[in-house]
mmCIF file of C-alpha atoms and ligand atoms in Angstrom:
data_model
loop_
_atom_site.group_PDB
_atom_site.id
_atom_site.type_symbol
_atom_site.label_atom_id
_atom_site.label_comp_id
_atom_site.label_asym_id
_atom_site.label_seq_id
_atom_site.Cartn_x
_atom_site.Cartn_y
_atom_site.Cartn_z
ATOM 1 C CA UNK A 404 14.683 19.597 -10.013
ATOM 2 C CA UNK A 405 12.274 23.006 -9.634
ATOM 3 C CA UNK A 406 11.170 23.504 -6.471
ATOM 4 C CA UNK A 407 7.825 22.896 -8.106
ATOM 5 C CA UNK A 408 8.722 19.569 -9.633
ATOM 6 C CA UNK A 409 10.089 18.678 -6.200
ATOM 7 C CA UNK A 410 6.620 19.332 -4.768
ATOM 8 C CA UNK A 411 4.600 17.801 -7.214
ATOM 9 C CA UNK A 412 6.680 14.547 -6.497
ATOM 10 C CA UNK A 413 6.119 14.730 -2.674
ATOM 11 C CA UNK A 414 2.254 15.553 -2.626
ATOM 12 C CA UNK A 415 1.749 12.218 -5.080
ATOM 13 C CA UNK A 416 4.807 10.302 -3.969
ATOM 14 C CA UNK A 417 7.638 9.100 -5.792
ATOM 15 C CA UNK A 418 7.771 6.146 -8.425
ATOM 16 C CA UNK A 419 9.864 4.093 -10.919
ATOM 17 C CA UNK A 420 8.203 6.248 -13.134
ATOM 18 C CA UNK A 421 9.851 9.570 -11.932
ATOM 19 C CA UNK A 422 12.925 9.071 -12.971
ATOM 20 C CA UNK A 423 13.023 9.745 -16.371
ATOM 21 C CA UNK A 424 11.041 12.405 -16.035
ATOM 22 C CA UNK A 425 12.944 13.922 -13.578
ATOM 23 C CA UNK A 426 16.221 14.026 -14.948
ATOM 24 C CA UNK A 427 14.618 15.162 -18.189
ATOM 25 C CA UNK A 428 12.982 18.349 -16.716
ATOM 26 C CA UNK A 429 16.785 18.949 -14.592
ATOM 27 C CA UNK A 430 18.275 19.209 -18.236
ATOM 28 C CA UNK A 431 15.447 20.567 -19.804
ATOM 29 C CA UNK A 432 16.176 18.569 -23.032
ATOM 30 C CA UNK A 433 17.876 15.160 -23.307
ATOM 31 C CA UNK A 434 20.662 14.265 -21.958
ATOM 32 C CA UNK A 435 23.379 12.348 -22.755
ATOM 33 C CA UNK A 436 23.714 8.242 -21.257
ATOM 34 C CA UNK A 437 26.277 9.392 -18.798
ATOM 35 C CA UNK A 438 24.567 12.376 -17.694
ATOM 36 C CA UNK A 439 21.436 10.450 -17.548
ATOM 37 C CA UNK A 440 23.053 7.713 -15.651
ATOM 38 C CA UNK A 441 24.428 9.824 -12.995
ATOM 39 C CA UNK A 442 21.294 11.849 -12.825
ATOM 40 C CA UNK A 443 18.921 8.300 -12.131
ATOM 41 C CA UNK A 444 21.292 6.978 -9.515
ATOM 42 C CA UNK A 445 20.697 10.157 -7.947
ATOM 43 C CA UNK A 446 16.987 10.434 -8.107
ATOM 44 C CA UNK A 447 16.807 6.481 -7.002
ATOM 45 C CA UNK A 448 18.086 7.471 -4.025
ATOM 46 C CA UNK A 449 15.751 10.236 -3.755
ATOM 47 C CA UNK A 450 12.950 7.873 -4.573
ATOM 48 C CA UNK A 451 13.958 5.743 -1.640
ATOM 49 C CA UNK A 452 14.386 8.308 0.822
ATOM 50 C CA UNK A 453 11.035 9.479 0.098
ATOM 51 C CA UNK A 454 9.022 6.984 0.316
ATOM 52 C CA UNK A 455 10.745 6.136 3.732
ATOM 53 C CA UNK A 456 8.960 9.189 4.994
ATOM 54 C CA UNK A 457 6.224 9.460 3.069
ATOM 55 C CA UNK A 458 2.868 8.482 5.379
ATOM 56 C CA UNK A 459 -0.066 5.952 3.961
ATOM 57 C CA UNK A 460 -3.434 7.078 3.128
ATOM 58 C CA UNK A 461 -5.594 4.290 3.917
ATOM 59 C CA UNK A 462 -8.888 3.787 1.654
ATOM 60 C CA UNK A 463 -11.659 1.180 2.437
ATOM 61 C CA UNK A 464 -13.362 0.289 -0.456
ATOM 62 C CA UNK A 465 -16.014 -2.083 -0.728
ATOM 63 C CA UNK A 466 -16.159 -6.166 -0.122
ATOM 64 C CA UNK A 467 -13.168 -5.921 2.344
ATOM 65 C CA UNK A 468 -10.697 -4.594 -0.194
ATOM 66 C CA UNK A 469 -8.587 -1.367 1.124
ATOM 67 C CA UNK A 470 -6.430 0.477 -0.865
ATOM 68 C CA UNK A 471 -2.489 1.848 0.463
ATOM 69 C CA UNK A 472 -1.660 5.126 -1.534
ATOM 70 C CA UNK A 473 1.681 6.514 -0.799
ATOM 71 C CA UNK A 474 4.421 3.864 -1.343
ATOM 72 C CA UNK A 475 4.823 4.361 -5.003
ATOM 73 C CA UNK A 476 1.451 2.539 -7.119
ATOM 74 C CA UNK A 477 -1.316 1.844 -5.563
ATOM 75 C CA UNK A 478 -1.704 -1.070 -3.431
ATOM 76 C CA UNK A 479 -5.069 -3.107 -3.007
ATOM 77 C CA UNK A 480 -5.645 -5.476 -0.081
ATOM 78 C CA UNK A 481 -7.797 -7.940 0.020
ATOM 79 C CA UNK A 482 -8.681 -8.960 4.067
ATOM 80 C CA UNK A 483 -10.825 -12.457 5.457
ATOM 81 C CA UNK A 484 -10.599 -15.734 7.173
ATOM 82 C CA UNK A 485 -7.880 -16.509 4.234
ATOM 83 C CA UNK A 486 -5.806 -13.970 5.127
ATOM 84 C CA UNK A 487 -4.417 -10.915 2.860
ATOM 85 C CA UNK A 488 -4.260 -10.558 -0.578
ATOM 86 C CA UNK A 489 -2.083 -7.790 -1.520
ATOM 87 C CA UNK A 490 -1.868 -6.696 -4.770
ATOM 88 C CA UNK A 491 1.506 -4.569 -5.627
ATOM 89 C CA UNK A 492 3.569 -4.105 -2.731
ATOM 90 C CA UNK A 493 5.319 -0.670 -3.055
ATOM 91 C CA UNK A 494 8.707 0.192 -2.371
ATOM 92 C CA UNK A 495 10.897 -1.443 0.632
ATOM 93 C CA UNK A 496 11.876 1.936 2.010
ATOM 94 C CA UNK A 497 8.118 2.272 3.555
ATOM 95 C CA UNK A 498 8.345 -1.268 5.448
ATOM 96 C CA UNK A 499 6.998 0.528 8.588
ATOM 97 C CA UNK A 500 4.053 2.785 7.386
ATOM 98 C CA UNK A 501 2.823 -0.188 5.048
ATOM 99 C CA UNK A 502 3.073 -2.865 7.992
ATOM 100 C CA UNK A 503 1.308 -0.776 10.299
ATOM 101 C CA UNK A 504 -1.245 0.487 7.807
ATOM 102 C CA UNK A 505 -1.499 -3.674 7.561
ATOM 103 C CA UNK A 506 -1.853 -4.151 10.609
ATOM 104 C CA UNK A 507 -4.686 -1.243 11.443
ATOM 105 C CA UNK A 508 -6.814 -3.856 8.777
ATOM 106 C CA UNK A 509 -6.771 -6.653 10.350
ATOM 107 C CA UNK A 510 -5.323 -9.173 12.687
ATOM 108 C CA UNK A 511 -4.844 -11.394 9.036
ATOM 109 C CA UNK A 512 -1.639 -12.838 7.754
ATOM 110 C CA UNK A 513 -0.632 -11.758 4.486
ATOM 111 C CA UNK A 514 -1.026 -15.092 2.281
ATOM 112 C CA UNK A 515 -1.032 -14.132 -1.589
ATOM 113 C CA UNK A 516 1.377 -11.037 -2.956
ATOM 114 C CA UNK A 517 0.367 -10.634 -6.451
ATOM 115 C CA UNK A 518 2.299 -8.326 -8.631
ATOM 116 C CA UNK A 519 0.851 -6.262 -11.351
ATOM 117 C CA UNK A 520 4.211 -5.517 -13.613
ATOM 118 C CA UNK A 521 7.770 -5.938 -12.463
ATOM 119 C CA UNK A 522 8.770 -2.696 -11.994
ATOM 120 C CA UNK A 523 10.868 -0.785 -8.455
ATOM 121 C CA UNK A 524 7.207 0.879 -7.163
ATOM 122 C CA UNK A 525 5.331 -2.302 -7.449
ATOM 123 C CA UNK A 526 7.710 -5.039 -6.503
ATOM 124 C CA UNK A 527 10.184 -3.752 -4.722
ATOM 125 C CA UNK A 528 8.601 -4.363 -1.194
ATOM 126 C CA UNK A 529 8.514 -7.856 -2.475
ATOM 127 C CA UNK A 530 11.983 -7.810 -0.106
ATOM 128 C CA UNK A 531 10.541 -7.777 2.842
ATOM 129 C CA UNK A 532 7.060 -8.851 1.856
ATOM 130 C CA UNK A 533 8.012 -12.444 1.192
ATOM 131 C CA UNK A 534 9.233 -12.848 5.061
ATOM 132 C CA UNK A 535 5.561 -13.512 5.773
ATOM 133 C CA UNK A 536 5.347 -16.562 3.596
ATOM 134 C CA UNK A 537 3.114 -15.122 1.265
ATOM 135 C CA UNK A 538 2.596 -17.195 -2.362
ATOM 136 C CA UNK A 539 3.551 -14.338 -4.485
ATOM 137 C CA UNK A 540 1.983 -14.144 -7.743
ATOM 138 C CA UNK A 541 2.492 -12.607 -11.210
ATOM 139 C CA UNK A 542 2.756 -12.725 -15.241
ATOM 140 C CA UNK A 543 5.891 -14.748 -16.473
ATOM 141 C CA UNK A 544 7.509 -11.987 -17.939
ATOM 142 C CA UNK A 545 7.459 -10.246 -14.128
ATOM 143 C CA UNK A 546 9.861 -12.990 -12.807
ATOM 144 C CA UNK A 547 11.835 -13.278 -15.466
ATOM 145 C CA UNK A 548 12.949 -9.434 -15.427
ATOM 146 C CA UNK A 549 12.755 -9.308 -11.872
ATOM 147 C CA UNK A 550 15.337 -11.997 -11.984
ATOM 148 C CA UNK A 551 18.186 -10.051 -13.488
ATOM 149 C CA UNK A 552 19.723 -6.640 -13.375
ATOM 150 C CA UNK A 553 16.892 -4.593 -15.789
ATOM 151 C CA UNK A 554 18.295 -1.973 -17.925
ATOM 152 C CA UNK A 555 15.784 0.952 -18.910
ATOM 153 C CA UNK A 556 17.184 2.673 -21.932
ATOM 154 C CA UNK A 557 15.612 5.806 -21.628
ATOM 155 C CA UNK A 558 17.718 6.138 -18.571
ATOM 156 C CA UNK A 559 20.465 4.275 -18.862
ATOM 157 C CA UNK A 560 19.760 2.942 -16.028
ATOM 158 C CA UNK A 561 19.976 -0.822 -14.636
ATOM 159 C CA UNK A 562 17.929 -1.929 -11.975
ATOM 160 C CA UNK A 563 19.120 -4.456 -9.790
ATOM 161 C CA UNK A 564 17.304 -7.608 -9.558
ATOM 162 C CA UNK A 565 14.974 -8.773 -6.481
ATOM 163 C CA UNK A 566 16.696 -10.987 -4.077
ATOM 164 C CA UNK A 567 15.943 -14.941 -4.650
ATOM 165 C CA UNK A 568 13.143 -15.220 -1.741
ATOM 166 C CA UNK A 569 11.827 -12.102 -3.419
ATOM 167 C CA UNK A 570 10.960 -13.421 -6.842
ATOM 168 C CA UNK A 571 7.103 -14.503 -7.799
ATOM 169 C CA UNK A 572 6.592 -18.116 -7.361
ATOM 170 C CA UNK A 573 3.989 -18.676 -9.272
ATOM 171 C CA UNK A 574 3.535 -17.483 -12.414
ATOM 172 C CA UNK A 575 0.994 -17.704 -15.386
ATOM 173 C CA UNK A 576 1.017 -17.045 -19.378
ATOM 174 C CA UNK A 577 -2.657 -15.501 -19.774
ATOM 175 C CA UNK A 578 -5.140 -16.142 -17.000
ATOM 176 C CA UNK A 579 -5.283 -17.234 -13.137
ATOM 177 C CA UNK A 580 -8.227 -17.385 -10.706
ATOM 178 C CA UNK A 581 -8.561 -17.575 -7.261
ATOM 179 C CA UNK A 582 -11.016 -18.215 -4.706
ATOM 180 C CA UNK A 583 -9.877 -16.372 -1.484
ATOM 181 C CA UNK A 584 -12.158 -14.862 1.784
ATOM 182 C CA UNK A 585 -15.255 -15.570 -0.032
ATOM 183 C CA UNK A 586 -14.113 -13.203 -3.569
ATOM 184 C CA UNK A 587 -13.059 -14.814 -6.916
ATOM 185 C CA UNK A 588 -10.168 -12.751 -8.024
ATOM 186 C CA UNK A 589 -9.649 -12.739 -11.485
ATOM 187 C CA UNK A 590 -5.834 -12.401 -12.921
ATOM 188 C CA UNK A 591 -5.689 -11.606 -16.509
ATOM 189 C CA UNK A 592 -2.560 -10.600 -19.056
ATOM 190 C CA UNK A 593 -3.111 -7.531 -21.085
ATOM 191 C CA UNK A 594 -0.426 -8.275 -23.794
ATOM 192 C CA UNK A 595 2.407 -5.727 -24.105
ATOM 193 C CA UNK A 596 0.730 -2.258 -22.935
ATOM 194 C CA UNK A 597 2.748 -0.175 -20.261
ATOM 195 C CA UNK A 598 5.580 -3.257 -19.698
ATOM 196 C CA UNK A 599 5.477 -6.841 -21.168
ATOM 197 C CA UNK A 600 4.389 -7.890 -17.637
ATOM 198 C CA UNK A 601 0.662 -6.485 -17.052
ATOM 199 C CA UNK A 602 -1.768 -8.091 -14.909
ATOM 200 C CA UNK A 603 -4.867 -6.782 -14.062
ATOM 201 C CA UNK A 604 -6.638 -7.856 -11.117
ATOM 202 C CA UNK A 605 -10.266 -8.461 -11.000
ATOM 203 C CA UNK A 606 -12.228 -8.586 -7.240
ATOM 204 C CA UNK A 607 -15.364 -10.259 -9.450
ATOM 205 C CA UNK A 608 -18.359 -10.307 -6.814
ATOM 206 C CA UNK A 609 -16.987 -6.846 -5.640
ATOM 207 C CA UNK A 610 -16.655 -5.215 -9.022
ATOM 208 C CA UNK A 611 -13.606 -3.679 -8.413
ATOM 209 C CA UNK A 612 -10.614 -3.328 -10.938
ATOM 210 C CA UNK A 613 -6.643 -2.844 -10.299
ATOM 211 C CA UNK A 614 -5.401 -1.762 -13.847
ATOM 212 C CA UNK A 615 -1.837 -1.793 -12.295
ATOM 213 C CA UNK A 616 0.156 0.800 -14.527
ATOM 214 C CA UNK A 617 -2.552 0.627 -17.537
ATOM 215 C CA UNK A 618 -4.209 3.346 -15.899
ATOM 216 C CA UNK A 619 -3.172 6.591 -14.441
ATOM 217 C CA UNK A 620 -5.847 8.472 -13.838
ATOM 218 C CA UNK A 621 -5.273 11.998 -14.324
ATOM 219 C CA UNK A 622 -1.567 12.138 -15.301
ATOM 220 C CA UNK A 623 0.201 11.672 -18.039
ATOM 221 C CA UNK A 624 1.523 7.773 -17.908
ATOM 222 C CA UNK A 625 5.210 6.720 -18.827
ATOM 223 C CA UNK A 626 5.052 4.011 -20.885
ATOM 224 C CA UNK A 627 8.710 1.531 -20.413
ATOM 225 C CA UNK A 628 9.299 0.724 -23.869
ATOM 226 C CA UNK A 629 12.731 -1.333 -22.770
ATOM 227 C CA UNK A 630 10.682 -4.030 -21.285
ATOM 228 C CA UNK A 631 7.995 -4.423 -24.514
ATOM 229 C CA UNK A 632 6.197 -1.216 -23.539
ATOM 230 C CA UNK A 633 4.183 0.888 -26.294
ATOM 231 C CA UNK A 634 1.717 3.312 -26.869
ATOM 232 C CA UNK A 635 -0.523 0.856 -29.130
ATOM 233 C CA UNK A 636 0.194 -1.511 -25.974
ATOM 234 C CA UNK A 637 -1.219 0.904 -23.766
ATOM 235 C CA UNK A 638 -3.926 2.136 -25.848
ATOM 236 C CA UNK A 639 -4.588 -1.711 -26.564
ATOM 237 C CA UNK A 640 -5.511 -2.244 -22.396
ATOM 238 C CA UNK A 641 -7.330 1.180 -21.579
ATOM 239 C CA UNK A 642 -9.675 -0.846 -24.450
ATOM 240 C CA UNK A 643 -9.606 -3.772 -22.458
ATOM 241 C CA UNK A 644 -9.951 -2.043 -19.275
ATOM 242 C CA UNK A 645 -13.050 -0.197 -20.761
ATOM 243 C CA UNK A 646 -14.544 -3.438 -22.184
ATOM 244 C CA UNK A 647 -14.115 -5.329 -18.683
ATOM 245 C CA UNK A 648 -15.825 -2.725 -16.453
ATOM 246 C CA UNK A 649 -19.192 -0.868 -15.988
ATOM 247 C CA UNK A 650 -20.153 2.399 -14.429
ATOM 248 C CA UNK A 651 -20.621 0.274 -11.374
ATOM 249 C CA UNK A 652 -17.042 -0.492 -11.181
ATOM 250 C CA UNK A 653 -14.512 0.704 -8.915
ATOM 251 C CA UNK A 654 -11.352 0.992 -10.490
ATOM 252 C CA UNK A 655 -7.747 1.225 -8.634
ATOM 253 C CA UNK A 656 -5.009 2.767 -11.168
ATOM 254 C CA UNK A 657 -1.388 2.484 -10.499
ATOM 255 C CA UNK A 658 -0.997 5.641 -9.881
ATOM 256 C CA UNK A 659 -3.677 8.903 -9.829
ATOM 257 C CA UNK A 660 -6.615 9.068 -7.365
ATOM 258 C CA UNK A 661 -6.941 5.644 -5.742
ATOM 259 C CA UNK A 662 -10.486 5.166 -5.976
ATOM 260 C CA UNK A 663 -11.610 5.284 -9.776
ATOM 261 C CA UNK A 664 -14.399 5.221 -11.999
ATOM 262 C CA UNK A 665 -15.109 4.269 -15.487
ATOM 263 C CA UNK A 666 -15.932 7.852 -16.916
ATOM 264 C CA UNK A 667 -12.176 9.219 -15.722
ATOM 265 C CA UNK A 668 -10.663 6.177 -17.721
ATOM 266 C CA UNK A 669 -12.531 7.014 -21.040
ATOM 267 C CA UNK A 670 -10.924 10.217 -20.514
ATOM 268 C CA UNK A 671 -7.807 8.534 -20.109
ATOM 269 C CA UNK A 672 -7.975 5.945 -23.158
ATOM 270 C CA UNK A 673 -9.298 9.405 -25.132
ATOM 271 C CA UNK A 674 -6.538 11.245 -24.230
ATOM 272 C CA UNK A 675 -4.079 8.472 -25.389
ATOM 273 C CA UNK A 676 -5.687 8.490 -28.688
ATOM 274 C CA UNK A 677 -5.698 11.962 -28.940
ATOM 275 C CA UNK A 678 -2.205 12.370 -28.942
ATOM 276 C CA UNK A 679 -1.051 9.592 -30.698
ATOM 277 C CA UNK A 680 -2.656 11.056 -33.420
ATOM 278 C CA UNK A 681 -1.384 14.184 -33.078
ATOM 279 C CA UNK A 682 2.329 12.629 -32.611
ATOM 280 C CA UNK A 683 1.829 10.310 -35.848
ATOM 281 C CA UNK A 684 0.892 13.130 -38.145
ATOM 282 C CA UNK A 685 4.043 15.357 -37.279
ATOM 283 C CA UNK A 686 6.111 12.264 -37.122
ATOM 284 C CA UNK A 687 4.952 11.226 -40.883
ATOM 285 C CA UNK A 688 5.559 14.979 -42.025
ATOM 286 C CA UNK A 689 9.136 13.720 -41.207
ATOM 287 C CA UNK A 690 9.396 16.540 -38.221
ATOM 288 C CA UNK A 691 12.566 15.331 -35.893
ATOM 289 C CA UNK A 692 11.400 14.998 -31.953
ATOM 290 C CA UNK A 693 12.427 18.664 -31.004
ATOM 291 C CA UNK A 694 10.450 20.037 -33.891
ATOM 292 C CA UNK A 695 7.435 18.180 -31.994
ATOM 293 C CA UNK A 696 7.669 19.481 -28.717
ATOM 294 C CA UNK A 697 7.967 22.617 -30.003
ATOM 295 C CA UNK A 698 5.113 21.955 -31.813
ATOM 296 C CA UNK A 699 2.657 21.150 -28.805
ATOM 297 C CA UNK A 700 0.541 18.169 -29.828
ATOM 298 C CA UNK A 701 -0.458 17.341 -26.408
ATOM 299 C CA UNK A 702 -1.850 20.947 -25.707
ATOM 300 C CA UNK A 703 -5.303 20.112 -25.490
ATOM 301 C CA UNK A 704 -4.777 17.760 -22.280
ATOM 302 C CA UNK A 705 -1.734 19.606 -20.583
ATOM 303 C CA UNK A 706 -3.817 21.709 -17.842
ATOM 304 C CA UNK A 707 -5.495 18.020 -16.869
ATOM 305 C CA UNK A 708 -2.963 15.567 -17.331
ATOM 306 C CA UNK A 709 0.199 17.363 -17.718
ATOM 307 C CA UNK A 710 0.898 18.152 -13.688
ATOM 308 C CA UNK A 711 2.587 15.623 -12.585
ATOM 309 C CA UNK A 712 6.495 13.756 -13.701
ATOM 310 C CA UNK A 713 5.360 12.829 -16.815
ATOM 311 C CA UNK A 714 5.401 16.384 -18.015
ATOM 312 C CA UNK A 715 4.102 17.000 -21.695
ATOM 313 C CA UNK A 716 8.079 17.129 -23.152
ATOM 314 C CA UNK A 717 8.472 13.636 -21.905
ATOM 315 C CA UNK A 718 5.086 12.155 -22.888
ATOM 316 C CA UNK A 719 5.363 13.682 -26.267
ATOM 317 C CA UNK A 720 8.520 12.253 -26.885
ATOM 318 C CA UNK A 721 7.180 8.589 -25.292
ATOM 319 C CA UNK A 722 4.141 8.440 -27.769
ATOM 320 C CA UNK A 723 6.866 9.504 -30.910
ATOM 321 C CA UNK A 724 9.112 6.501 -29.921
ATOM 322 C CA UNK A 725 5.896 4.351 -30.455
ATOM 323 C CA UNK A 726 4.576 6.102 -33.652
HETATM 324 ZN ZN1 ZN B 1148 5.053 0.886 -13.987
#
């Protein structure tokens, strides 16, 4: 990695979603399964030994809910007489900063882990997460990759799957509701979009919004086409997302500025369709993926979105997979 890349991934901490991106820029082209292999094993442990320093911005939002930045997406806690309501619970590695960061809430037990999508920055501090006793809560589709080794092709990489205390208990098909600490919280499946496995999370009396990975605000999302991922998908929920929320609404992304609003997600759902048509008319001219690139069809959004992992090489070449 650049010594600029390396930065870019410390000041927003590291994700799931790094990796790809990563080894891509280390290559500066694709790479071949091996090399790609070697090159994620090596960033995963990267990843880890990140987030085991990084520290925890706390945010208080509004009706009780906090947001946790800094242990990969963002996670959204939910505080009263029923206890916590996490929603995403990070990556293992930041046990310490995240309990503490708990514990400078409130005195509450956490009683309900719900995860947004199954992947490494949102469920992997499921592991120590479910020694509270929490009910831990997600889509169908989350348990049932979190229950085996997941391989992401883009990588050629396989993740190994969450320990059997770890997994979501309860799991749903489309819908869920829940009346906890005076808030109905509102669980609803998106359809394929960023995984097979999206939730979003609705704090209804509140009128706040976790997107999970649907939404990144100001950076270019990856999109995990091994697990049902698309760009339709994901253009499919920023629709969604803009048809469940007002300009009242707080929205959390998974990843981008914790504390979102409606206006920075039409941006977001614009920029998605901006490119896709760009990508689809070179890709029906028959242009091979290089040819693309080169070509630049995410130009108009680089300076805004392009800063972070998902650089616009990698993004390009996510939306042509999809096209
Ligand atoms: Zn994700």
């Amino acid at each position: 990695m650049t010594r600029a890349r390396q930065h870019s991934l410390s000041r927003r901490g590291f994700c799931f979603c790094c990796v790809s991106a990563s080894a891509f820029a280390a290559r500066g082209g694709w790479v071949t399964p091996g090399q790609a292999f070697a090159e994620a094993n090596g960033i995963v442990q990267l990843i880890k030994s990140e987030a085991a320093k990084a520290p925890i911005t706390v945010h208080r939002v509004r009706g009780n809910v906090t947001i946790l930045e800094g242990s990969g997406g963002n996670i959204a806690v939910l505080a009263g007489r029923d206890g916590k309501v996490l929603v995403d619970a990070g990556i293992a590695v930041s046990r310490p900063q995240v309990a503490t960061a708990l514990a400078g809430i409130g005195p509450e037990p956490v009683t309900h882990l719900i995860n947004t999508h199954w992947h490494f920055d949102h469920a992997n501090g499921n592991e120590w997460l479910y020694e509270l006793g929490p009910r831990i809560v997600a889509h169908e589709n989350t348990r049932k990759h979190l229950s085996v080794s997941q391989r992401v092709d883009d990588w050629s990489f396989d993740f190994p799957a969450l320990s059997a205390d770890a997994l979501p208990t309860d799991v749903f098909a489309t819908e869920r509701t829940f009346k906890l600490n005076d808030c109905t919280l509102e669980l609803k499946y998106y359809g394929p979009a960023h995984t097979d496995s999206d939730i979003s999370v609705r704090f209804a009396e509140s009128d706040i919004l976790h997107t999970g990975d649907t939404f990144w605000n100001g950076i270019y999302p990856f999109i995990d086409y091994s697990t049902g991922g698309s760009i339709d998908g994901s253009i499919r929920a920023a629709d969604a997302n803009l048809a469940a929320t007002t300009d009242a609404t707080i929205i959390i992304p998974g990843h981008g500025q914790p504390v979102s609003n409606r206006a920075q997600l039409q941006e977001f759902r614009d920029m998605l369709v901006g490119i896709r048509e760009n990508v689809a008319r070179l890709k029906k001219q028959g242009r091979p993926l290089e040819d693309i690139v080169k070509a630049n069809p995410t130009a108009a959004y680089d300076a805004k979105w392009g800063n972070f992992v998902i650089d616009p090489p990698l993004f390009t070449k996510l939306v042509y997979e999809g096209v």
